mmJSON file of the N, C-alpha and C atoms, coordinates in Angstrom:
{"data_MODEL":{"atom_site":{
"group_PDB":["ATOM","ATOM","ATOM","ATOM","ATOM","ATOM","ATOM","ATOM","ATOM","ATOM","ATOM","ATOM","ATOM","ATOM","ATOM","ATOM","ATOM","ATOM","ATOM","ATOM","ATOM","ATOM","ATOM","ATOM","ATOM","ATOM","ATOM","ATOM","ATOM","ATOM","ATOM","ATOM","ATOM","ATOM","ATOM","ATOM","ATOM","ATOM","ATOM","ATOM","ATOM","ATOM","ATOM","ATOM","ATOM","ATOM","ATOM","ATOM","ATOM","ATOM","ATOM","ATOM","ATOM","ATOM","ATOM","ATOM","ATOM","ATOM","ATOM","ATOM","ATOM","ATOM","ATOM","ATOM","ATOM","ATOM","ATOM","ATOM","ATOM","ATOM","ATOM","ATOM","ATOM","ATOM","ATOM","ATOM","ATOM","ATOM","ATOM","ATOM","ATOM","ATOM","ATOM","ATOM","ATOM","ATOM","ATOM","ATOM","ATOM","ATOM","ATOM","ATOM","ATOM","ATOM","ATOM","ATOM","ATOM","ATOM","ATOM","ATOM","ATOM","ATOM","ATOM","ATOM","ATOM","ATOM","ATOM","ATOM","ATOM","ATOM","ATOM"],
"id":[1,2,3,4,5,6,7,8,9,10,11,12,13,14,15,16,17,18,19,20,21,22,23,24,25,26,27,28,29,30,31,32,33,34,35,36,37,38,39,40,41,42,43,44,45,46,47,48,49,50,51,52,53,54,55,56,57,58,59,60,61,62,63,64,65,66,67,68,69,70,71,72,73,74,75,76,77,78,79,80,81,82,83,84,85,86,87,88,89,90,91,92,93,94,95,96,97,98,99,100,101,102,103,104,105,106,107,108,109,110,111],
"type_symbol":["N","C","C","N","C","C","N","C","C","N","C","C","N","C","C","N","C","C","N","C","C","N","C","C","N","C","C","N","C","C","N","C","C","N","C","C","N","C","C","N","C","C","N","C","C","N","C","C","N","C","C","N","C","C","N","C","C","N","C","C","N","C","C","N","C","C","N","C","C","N","C","C","N","C","C","N","C","C","N","C","C","N","C","C","N","C","C","N","C","C","N","C","C","N","C","C","N","C","C","N","C","C","N","C","C","N","C","C","N","C","C"],
"label_atom_id":["N","CA","C","N","CA","C","N","CA","C","N","CA","C","N","CA","C","N","CA","C","N","CA","C","N","CA","C","N","CA","C","N","CA","C","N","CA","C","N","CA","C","N","CA","C","N","CA","C","N","CA","C","N","CA","C","N","CA","C","N","CA","C","N","CA","C","N","CA","C","N","CA","C","N","CA","C","N","CA","C","N","CA","C","N","CA","C","N","CA","C","N","CA","C","N","CA","C","N","CA","C","N","CA","C","N","CA","C","N","CA","C","N","CA","C","N","CA","C","N","CA","C","N","CA","C","N","CA","C"],
"label_alt_id":[null,null,null,null,null,null,null,null,null,null,null,null,null,null,null,null,null,null,null,null,null,null,null,null,null,null,null,null,null,null,null,null,null,null,null,null,null,null,null,null,null,null,null,null,null,null,null,null,null,null,null,null,null,null,null,null,null,null,null,null,null,null,null,null,null,null,null,null,null,null,null,null,null,null,null,null,null,null,null,null,null,null,null,null,null,null,null,null,null,null,null,null,null,null,null,null,null,null,null,null,null,null,null,null,null,null,null,null,null,null,null],
"label_comp_id":["MET","MET","MET","GLY","GLY","GLY","SER","SER","SER","ILE","ILE","ILE","GLU","GLU","GLU","LYS","LYS","LYS","PHE","PHE","PHE","LYS","LYS","LYS","LEU","LEU","LEU","ILE","ILE","ILE","LYS","LYS","LYS","VAL","VAL","VAL","ASN","ASN","ASN","TYR","TYR","TYR","GLU","GLU","GLU","ASN","ASN","ASN","GLY","GLY","GLY","SER","SER","SER","ALA","ALA","ALA","ILE","ILE","ILE","SER","SER","SER","SER","SER","SER","SER","SER","SER","ILE","ILE","ILE","LEU","LEU","LEU","ALA","ALA","ALA","GLU","GLU","GLU","TYR","TYR","TYR","ASN","ASN","ASN","PHE","PHE","PHE","LYS","LYS","LYS","ARG","ARG","ARG","MET","MET","MET","GLU","GLU","GLU","THR","THR","THR","THR","THR","THR","ARG","ARG","ARG"],
"label_asym_id":["A","A","A","A","A","A","A","A","A","A","A","A","A","A","A","A","A","A","A","A","A","A","A","A","A","A","A","A","A","A","A","A","A","A","A","A","A","A","A","A","A","A","A","A","A","A","A","A","A","A","A","A","A","A","A","A","A","A","A","A","A","A","A","A","A","A","A","A","A","A","A","A","A","A","A","A","A","A","A","A","A","A","A","A","A","A","A","A","A","A","A","A","A","A","A","A","A","A","A","A","A","A","A","A","A","A","A","A","A","A","A"],
"label_entity_id":["1","1","1","1","1","1","1","1","1","1","1","1","1","1","1","1","1","1","1","1","1","1","1","1","1","1","1","1","1","1","1","1","1","1","1","1","1","1","1","1","1","1","1","1","1","1","1","1","1","1","1","1","1","1","1","1","1","1","1","1","1","1","1","1","1","1","1","1","1","1","1","1","1","1","1","1","1","1","1","1","1","1","1","1","1","1","1","1","1","1","1","1","1","1","1","1","1","1","1","1","1","1","1","1","1","1","1","1","1","1","1"],
"label_seq_id":[1,1,1,2,2,2,3,3,3,4,4,4,5,5,5,6,6,6,7,7,7,8,8,8,9,9,9,10,10,10,11,11,11,12,12,12,13,13,13,14,14,14,15,15,15,16,16,16,17,17,17,18,18,18,19,19,19,20,20,20,21,21,21,22,22,22,23,23,23,24,24,24,25,25,25,26,26,26,27,27,27,28,28,28,29,29,29,30,30,30,31,31,31,32,32,32,33,33,33,34,34,34,35,35,35,36,36,36,37,37,37],
"pdbx_PDB_ins_code":[null,null,null,null,null,null,null,null,null,null,null,null,null,null,null,null,null,null,null,null,null,null,null,null,null,null,null,null,null,null,null,null,null,null,null,null,null,null,null,null,null,null,null,null,null,null,null,null,null,null,null,null,null,null,null,null,null,null,null,null,null,null,null,null,null,null,null,null,null,null,null,null,null,null,null,null,null,null,null,null,null,null,null,null,null,null,null,null,null,null,null,null,null,null,null,null,null,null,null,null,null,null,null,null,null,null,null,null,null,null,null],
"Cartn_x":[48.887,48.646,47.483,46.533,45.374,45.705,44.826,45.063,44.927,44.104,43.921,45.218,45.857,47.122,48.189,48.23,49.201,48.963,47.699,47.362,47.794,47.565,47.968,49.48,50.208,51.667,52.177,51.59,51.971,51.673,50.528,50.123,51.118,51.519,52.475,53.82,54.284,55.557,55.51,54.389,54.236,54.264,53.562,53.521,54.904,55.615,56.964,57.905,57.801,58.654,58.431,57.182,56.888,57.34,57.237,57.685,59.201,59.901,61.367,61.798,61.164,61.548,61.241,60.154,59.807,60.781,61.261,62.237,63.583,63.946,65.192,65.087,63.933,63.696,63.78,63.199,63.229,64.668,65.431,66.831,67.635,67.369,68.067,67.756,66.491,66.08,66.711,66.803,67.403,68.888,69.592,71.022,71.239,70.361,70.477,70.256,69.324,69.054,70.265,70.918,72.099,73.232,73.411,74.515,74.242,72.983,72.661,72.699,72.568,72.538,73.882],
"Cartn_y":[128.159,129.597,130.062,130.735,131.219,132.477,132.82,134.008,135.289,135.241,136.424,136.716,135.671,135.85,136.393,135.868,136.346,137.811,138.184,139.578,140.497,140.066,140.868,141.044,139.966,139.995,140.961,140.895,141.791,143.235,143.463,144.814,145.389,144.589,145.031,145.338,144.445,144.655,145.915,146.15,147.34,148.607,148.596,149.77,150.053,148.993,149.166,149.698,149.152,149.579,151.031,151.455,152.843,153.802,153.368,154.209,154.378,153.284,153.328,154.215,154.04,154.826,156.306,156.619,158.027,158.668,157.899,158.442,158.663,157.753,157.91,159.148,159.323,160.473,161.772,161.787,162.981,163.297,162.26,162.434,162.992,162.483,162.936,164.397,164.76,166.148,167.077,166.63,167.428,167.666,166.604,166.723,167.665,167.593,168.441,169.906,170.149,171.507,172.052,171.189,171.591,172.023,171.328,171.628,172.876,173.151,174.318,175.6,175.503,176.698,177.423],
"Cartn_z":[-16.723,-16.486,-17.358,-16.739,-17.488,-18.266,-19.188,-20.016,-19.195,-18.138,-17.286,-16.524,-15.996,-15.28,-16.212,-17.442,-18.432,-18.733,-18.881,-19.191,-18.054,-16.811,-15.643,-15.611,-15.912,-15.913,-16.978,-18.172,-19.27,-18.884,-18.241,-17.848,-16.835,-15.859,-14.84,-15.487,-16.378,-17.064,-17.902,-18.566,-19.411,-18.567,-17.441,-16.558,-15.971,-15.563,-15.02,-16.087,-17.291,-18.398,-18.759,-18.807,-19.175,-18.075,-16.829,-15.715,-15.757,-16.064,-16.146,-17.307,-18.468,-19.641,-19.45,-18.767,-18.537,-17.553,-16.577,-15.626,-16.304,-17.232,-17.996,-18.88,-19.493,-20.365,-19.569,-18.383,-17.534,-17.116,-16.796,-16.405,-17.577,-18.768,-19.974,-20.262,-20.16,-20.39,-19.366,-18.127,-17.058,-17.334,-17.749,-18.053,-19.227,-20.219,-21.398,-21.011,-20.116,-19.645,-18.878,-18.118,-17.35,-18.285,-19.393,-20.304,-21.128,-21.442,-22.26,-21.447,-20.131,-19.29,-19.27],
"occupancy":[1.0,1.0,1.0,1.0,1.0,1.0,1.0,1.0,1.0,1.0,1.0,1.0,1.0,1.0,1.0,1.0,1.0,1.0,1.0,1.0,1.0,1.0,1.0,1.0,1.0,1.0,1.0,1.0,1.0,1.0,1.0,1.0,1.0,1.0,1.0,1.0,1.0,1.0,1.0,1.0,1.0,1.0,1.0,1.0,1.0,1.0,1.0,1.0,1.0,1.0,1.0,1.0,1.0,1.0,1.0,1.0,1.0,1.0,1.0,1.0,1.0,1.0,1.0,1.0,1.0,1.0,1.0,1.0,1.0,1.0,1.0,1.0,1.0,1.0,1.0,1.0,1.0,1.0,1.0,1.0,1.0,1.0,1.0,1.0,1.0,1.0,1.0,1.0,1.0,1.0,1.0,1.0,1.0,1.0,1.0,1.0,1.0,1.0,1.0,1.0,1.0,1.0,1.0,1.0,1.0,1.0,1.0,1.0,1.0,1.0,1.0],
"B_iso_or_equiv":[0.0,0.0,0.0,0.0,0.0,0.0,0.0,0.0,0.0,0.0,0.0,0.0,0.0,0.0,0.0,0.0,0.0,0.0,0.0,0.0,0.0,0.0,0.0,0.0,0.0,0.0,0.0,0.0,0.0,0.0,0.0,0.0,0.0,0.0,0.0,0.0,0.0,0.0,0.0,0.0,0.0,0.0,0.0,0.0,0.0,0.0,0.0,0.0,0.0,0.0,0.0,0.0,0.0,0.0,0.0,0.0,0.0,0.0,0.0,0.0,0.0,0.0,0.0,0.0,0.0,0.0,0.0,0.0,0.0,0.0,0.0,0.0,0.0,0.0,0.0,0.0,0.0,0.0,0.0,0.0,0.0,0.0,0.0,0.0,0.0,0.0,0.0,0.0,0.0,0.0,0.0,0.0,0.0,0.0,0.0,0.0,0.0,0.0,0.0,0.0,0.0,0.0,0.0,0.0,0.0,0.0,0.0,0.0,0.0,0.0,0.0],
"pdbx_formal_charge":[null,null,null,null,null,null,null,null,null,null,null,null,null,null,null,null,null,null,null,null,null,null,null,null,null,null,null,null,null,null,null,null,null,null,null,null,null,null,null,null,null,null,null,null,null,null,null,null,null,null,null,null,null,null,null,null,null,null,null,null,null,null,null,null,null,null,null,null,null,null,null,null,null,null,null,null,null,null,null,null,null,null,null,null,null,null,null,null,null,null,null,null,null,null,null,null,null,null,null,null,null,null,null,null,null,null,null,null,null,null,null],
"auth_seq_id":[1,1,1,2,2,2,3,3,3,4,4,4,5,5,5,6,6,6,7,7,7,8,8,8,9,9,9,10,10,10,11,11,11,12,12,12,13,13,13,14,14,14,15,15,15,16,16,16,17,17,17,18,18,18,19,19,19,20,20,20,21,21,21,22,22,22,23,23,23,24,24,24,25,25,25,26,26,26,27,27,27,28,28,28,29,29,29,30,30,30,31,31,31,32,32,32,33,33,33,34,34,34,35,35,35,36,36,36,37,37,37],
"auth_comp_id":["MET","MET","MET","GLY","GLY","GLY","SER","SER","SER","ILE","ILE","ILE","GLU","GLU","GLU","LYS","LYS","LYS","PHE","PHE","PHE","LYS","LYS","LYS","LEU","LEU","LEU","ILE","ILE","ILE","LYS","LYS","LYS","VAL","VAL","VAL","ASN","ASN","ASN","TYR","TYR","TYR","GLU","GLU","GLU","ASN","ASN","ASN","GLY","GLY","GLY","SER","SER","SER","ALA","ALA","ALA","ILE","ILE","ILE","SER","SER","SER","SER","SER","SER","SER","SER","SER","ILE","ILE","ILE","LEU","LEU","LEU","ALA","ALA","ALA","GLU","GLU","GLU","TYR","TYR","TYR","ASN","ASN","ASN","PHE","PHE","PHE","LYS","LYS","LYS","ARG","ARG","ARG","MET","MET","MET","GLU","GLU","GLU","THR","THR","THR","THR","THR","THR","ARG","ARG","ARG"],
"auth_asym_id":["A","A","A","A","A","A","A","A","A","A","A","A","A","A","A","A","A","A","A","A","A","A","A","A","A","A","A","A","A","A","A","A","A","A","A","A","A","A","A","A","A","A","A","A","A","A","A","A","A","A","A","A","A","A","A","A","A","A","A","A","A","A","A","A","A","A","A","A","A","A","A","A","A","A","A","A","A","A","A","A","A","A","A","A","A","A","A","A","A","A","A","A","A","A","A","A","A","A","A","A","A","A","A","A","A","A","A","A","A","A","A"],
"auth_atom_id":["N","CA","C","N","CA","C","N","CA","C","N","CA","C","N","CA","C","N","CA","C","N","CA","C","N","CA","C","N","CA","C","N","CA","C","N","CA","C","N","CA","C","N","CA","C","N","CA","C","N","CA","C","N","CA","C","N","CA","C","N","CA","C","N","CA","C","N","CA","C","N","CA","C","N","CA","C","N","CA","C","N","CA","C","N","CA","C","N","CA","C","N","CA","C","N","CA","C","N","CA","C","N","CA","C","N","CA","C","N","CA","C","N","CA","C","N","CA","C","N","CA","C","N","CA","C","N","CA","C"],
"pdbx_PDB_model_num":[1,1,1,1,1,1,1,1,1,1,1,1,1,1,1,1,1,1,1,1,1,1,1,1,1,1,1,1,1,1,1,1,1,1,1,1,1,1,1,1,1,1,1,1,1,1,1,1,1,1,1,1,1,1,1,1,1,1,1,1,1,1,1,1,1,1,1,1,1,1,1,1,1,1,1,1,1,1,1,1,1,1,1,1,1,1,1,1,1,1,1,1,1,1,1,1,1,1,1,1,1,1,1,1,1,1,1,1,1,1,1]
}}}
């Protein structure tokens, strides 16, 4: 496996991870807003 392929794989994993974490964060903030209302 070349270093370019590894870099692409890491980039995809990083983008997927950040998207998942941001959606979890948004869900958490939404739930918190629901309870404070």
